[in-house]
PDB file of C-alpha atoms and ligand atoms in Angstrom:
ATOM      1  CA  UNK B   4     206.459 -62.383 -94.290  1.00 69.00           C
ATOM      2  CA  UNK B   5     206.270 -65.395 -96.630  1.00 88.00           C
ATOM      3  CA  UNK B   6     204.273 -66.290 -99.670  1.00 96.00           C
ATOM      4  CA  UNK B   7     203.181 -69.393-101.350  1.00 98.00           C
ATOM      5  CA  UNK B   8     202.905 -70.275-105.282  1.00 98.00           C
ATOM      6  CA  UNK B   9     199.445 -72.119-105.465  1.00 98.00           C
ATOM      7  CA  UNK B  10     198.062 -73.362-108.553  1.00 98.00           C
ATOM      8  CA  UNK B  11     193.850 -73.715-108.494  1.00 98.00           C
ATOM      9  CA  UNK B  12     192.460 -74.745-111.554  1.00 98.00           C
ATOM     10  CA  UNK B  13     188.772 -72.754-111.877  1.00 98.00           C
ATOM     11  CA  UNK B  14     185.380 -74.477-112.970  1.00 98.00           C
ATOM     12  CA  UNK B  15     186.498 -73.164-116.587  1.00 97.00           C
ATOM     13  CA  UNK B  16     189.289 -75.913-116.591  1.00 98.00           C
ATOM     14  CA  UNK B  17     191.734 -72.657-116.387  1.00 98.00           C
ATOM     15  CA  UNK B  18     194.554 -72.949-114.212  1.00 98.00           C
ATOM     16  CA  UNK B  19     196.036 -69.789-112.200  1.00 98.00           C
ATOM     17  CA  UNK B  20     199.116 -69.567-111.044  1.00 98.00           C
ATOM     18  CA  UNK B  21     198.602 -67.483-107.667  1.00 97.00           C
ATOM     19  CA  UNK B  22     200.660 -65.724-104.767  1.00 97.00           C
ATOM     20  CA  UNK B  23     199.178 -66.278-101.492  1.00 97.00           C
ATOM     21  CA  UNK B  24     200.000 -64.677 -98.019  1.00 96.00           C
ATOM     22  CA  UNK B  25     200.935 -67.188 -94.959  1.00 96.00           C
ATOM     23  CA  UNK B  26     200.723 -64.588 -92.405  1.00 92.00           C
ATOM     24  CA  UNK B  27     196.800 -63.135 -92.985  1.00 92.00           C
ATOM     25  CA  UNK B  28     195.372 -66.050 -91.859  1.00 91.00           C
ATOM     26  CA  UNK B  29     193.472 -67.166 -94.819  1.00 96.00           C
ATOM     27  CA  UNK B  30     192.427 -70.311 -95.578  1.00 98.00           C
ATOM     28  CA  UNK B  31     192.412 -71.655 -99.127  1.00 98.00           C
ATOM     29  CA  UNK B  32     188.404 -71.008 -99.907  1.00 98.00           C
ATOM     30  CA  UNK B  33     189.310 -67.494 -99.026  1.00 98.00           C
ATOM     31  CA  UNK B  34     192.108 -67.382-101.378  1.00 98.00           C
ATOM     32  CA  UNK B  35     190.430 -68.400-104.070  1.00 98.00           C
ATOM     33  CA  UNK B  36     187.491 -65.405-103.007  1.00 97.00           C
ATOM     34  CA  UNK B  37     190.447 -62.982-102.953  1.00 96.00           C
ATOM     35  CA  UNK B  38     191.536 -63.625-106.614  1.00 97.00           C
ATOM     36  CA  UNK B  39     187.795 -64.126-107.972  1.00 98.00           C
ATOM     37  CA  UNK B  40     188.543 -67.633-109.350  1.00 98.00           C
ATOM     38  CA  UNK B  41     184.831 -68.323-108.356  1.00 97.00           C
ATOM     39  CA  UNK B  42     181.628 -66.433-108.720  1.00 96.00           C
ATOM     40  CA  UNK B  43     180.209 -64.661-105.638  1.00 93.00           C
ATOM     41  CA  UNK B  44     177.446 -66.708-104.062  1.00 95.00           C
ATOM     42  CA  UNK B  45     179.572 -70.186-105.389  1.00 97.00           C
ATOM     43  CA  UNK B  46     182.264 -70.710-102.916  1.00 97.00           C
ATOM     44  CA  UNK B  47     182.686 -70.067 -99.382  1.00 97.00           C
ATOM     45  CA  UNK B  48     178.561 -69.902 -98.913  1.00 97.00           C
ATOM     46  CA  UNK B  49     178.491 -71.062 -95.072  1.00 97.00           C
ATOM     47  CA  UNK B  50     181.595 -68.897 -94.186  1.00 97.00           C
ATOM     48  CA  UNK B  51     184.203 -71.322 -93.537  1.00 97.00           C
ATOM     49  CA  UNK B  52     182.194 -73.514 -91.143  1.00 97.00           C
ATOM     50  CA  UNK B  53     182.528 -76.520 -93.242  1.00 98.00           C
ATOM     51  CA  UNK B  54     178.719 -76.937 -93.540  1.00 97.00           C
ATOM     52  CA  UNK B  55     177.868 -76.140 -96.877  1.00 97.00           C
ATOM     53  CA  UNK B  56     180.918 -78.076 -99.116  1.00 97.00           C
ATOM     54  CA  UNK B  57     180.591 -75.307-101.668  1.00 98.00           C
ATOM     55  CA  UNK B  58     184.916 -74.674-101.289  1.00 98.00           C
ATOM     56  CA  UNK B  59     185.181 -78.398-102.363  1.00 98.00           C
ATOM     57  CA  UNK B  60     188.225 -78.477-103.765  1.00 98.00           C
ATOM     58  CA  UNK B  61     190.648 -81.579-105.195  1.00 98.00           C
ATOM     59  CA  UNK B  62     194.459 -81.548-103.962  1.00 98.00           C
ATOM     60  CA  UNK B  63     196.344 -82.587-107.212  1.00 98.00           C
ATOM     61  CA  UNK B  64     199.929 -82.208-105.835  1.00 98.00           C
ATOM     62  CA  UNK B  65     201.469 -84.529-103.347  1.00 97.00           C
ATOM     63  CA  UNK B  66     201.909 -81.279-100.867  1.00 96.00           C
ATOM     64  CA  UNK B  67     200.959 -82.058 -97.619  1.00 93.00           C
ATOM     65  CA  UNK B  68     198.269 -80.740 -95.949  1.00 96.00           C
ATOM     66  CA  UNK B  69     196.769 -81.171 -92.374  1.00 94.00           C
ATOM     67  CA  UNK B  70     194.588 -83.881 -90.979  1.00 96.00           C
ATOM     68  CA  UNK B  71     190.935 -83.626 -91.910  1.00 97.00           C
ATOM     69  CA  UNK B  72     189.001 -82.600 -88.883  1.00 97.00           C
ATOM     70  CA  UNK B  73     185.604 -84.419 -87.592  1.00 98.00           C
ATOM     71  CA  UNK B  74     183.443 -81.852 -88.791  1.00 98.00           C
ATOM     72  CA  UNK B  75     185.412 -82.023 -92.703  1.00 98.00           C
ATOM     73  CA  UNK B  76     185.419 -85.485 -92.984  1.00 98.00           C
ATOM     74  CA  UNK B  77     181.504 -85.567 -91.977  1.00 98.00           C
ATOM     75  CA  UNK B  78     180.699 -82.337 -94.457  1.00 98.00           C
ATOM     76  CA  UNK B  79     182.277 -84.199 -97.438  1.00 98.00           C
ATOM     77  CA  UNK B  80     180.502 -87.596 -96.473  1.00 98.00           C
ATOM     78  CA  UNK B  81     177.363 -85.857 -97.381  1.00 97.00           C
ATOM     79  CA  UNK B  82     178.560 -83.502-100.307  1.00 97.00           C
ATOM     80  CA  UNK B  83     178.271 -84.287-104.243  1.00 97.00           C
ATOM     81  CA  UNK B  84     180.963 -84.876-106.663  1.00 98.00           C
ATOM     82  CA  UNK B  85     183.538 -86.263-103.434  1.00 98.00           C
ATOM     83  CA  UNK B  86     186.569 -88.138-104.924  1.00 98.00           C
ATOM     84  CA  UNK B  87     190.044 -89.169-102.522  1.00 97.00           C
ATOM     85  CA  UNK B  88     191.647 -86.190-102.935  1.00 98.00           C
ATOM     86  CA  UNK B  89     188.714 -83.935-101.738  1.00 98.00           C
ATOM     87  CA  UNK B  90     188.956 -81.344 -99.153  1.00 98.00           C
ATOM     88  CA  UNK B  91     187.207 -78.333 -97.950  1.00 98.00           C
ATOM     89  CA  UNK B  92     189.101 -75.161 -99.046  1.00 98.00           C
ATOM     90  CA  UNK B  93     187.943 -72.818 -96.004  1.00 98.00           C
ATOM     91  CA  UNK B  94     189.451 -75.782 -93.419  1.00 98.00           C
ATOM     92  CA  UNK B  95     193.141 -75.545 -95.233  1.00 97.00           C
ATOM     93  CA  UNK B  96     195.013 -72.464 -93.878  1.00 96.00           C
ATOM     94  CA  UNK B  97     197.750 -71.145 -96.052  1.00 97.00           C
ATOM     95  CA  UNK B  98     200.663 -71.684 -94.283  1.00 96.00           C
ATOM     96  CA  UNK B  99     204.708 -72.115 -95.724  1.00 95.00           C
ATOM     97  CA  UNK B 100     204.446 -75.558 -95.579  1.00 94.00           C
ATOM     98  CA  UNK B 101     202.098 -74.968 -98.853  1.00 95.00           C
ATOM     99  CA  UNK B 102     203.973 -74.298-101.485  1.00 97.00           C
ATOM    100  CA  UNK B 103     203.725 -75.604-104.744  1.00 98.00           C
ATOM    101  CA  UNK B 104     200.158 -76.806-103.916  1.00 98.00           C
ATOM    102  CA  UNK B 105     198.133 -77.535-106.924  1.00 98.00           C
ATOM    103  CA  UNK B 106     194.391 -77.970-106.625  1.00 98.00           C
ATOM    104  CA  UNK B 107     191.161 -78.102-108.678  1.00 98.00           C
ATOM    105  CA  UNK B 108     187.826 -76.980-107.681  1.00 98.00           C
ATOM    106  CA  UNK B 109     185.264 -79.066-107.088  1.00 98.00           C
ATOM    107  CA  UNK B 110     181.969 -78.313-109.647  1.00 97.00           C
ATOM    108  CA  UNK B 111     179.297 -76.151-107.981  1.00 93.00           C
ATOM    109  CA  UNK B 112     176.708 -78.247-106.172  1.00 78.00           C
TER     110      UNK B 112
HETATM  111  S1  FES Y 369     182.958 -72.565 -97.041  1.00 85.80           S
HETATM  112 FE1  FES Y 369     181.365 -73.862 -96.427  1.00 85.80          FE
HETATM  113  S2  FES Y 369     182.364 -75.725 -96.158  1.00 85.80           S
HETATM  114 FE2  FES Y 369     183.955 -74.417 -96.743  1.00 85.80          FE
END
């Protein structure tokens, strides 16, 4: 079992410095659910179908990160606030590649 050291800055502007499990299967929006960094009801609202852009999120470390699918790049064509470095949290799965990520999230929409 391996974990990664992720950074996610919160809508607050406060950065947390988190621990997160490559071997559960969880993507990043779920991450962020797991540690509260978000209210209920503002992140992960569609379920991780990347239809509803609320687990918006901006990668601020060069850390790389898998190819944007059809159905992310599409999502975030459509969503508010979109900048280069946007991605949908619940299409990134925490795996070891991941550490030292550093991302923001996106404001609620
Ligand atoms: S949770 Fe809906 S797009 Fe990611």
């Amino acid at each position: 079992m391996e974990d990664v050291n992720i950074k996610i800055t919160d809508r607050d502007g406060v950065t947390h410095e988190i621990v997160a499990p490559t071997d559960m299967a969880m993507n990043l929006m779920e991450v962020v659910r797991s540690y509260e960094l978000a209210p209920e009801g503002t992140i992960g609202v569609c379920g991780g179908m990347a239809m509803c852009a609320s687990c918006q999120c901006y990668v601020l470390s060069e850390t790389p990160l898998p190819e944007m699918s059809d159905d992310e790049e599409a999502m975030l064509s459509e969503a508010f606030d979109v900048q280069e470095n946007s991605r949908l949290g619940c299409q990134i799965q925490i795996t070891p590649e991941m550490e030292g990520l550093e991302v923001e999230l996106a404001p609620e929409s």
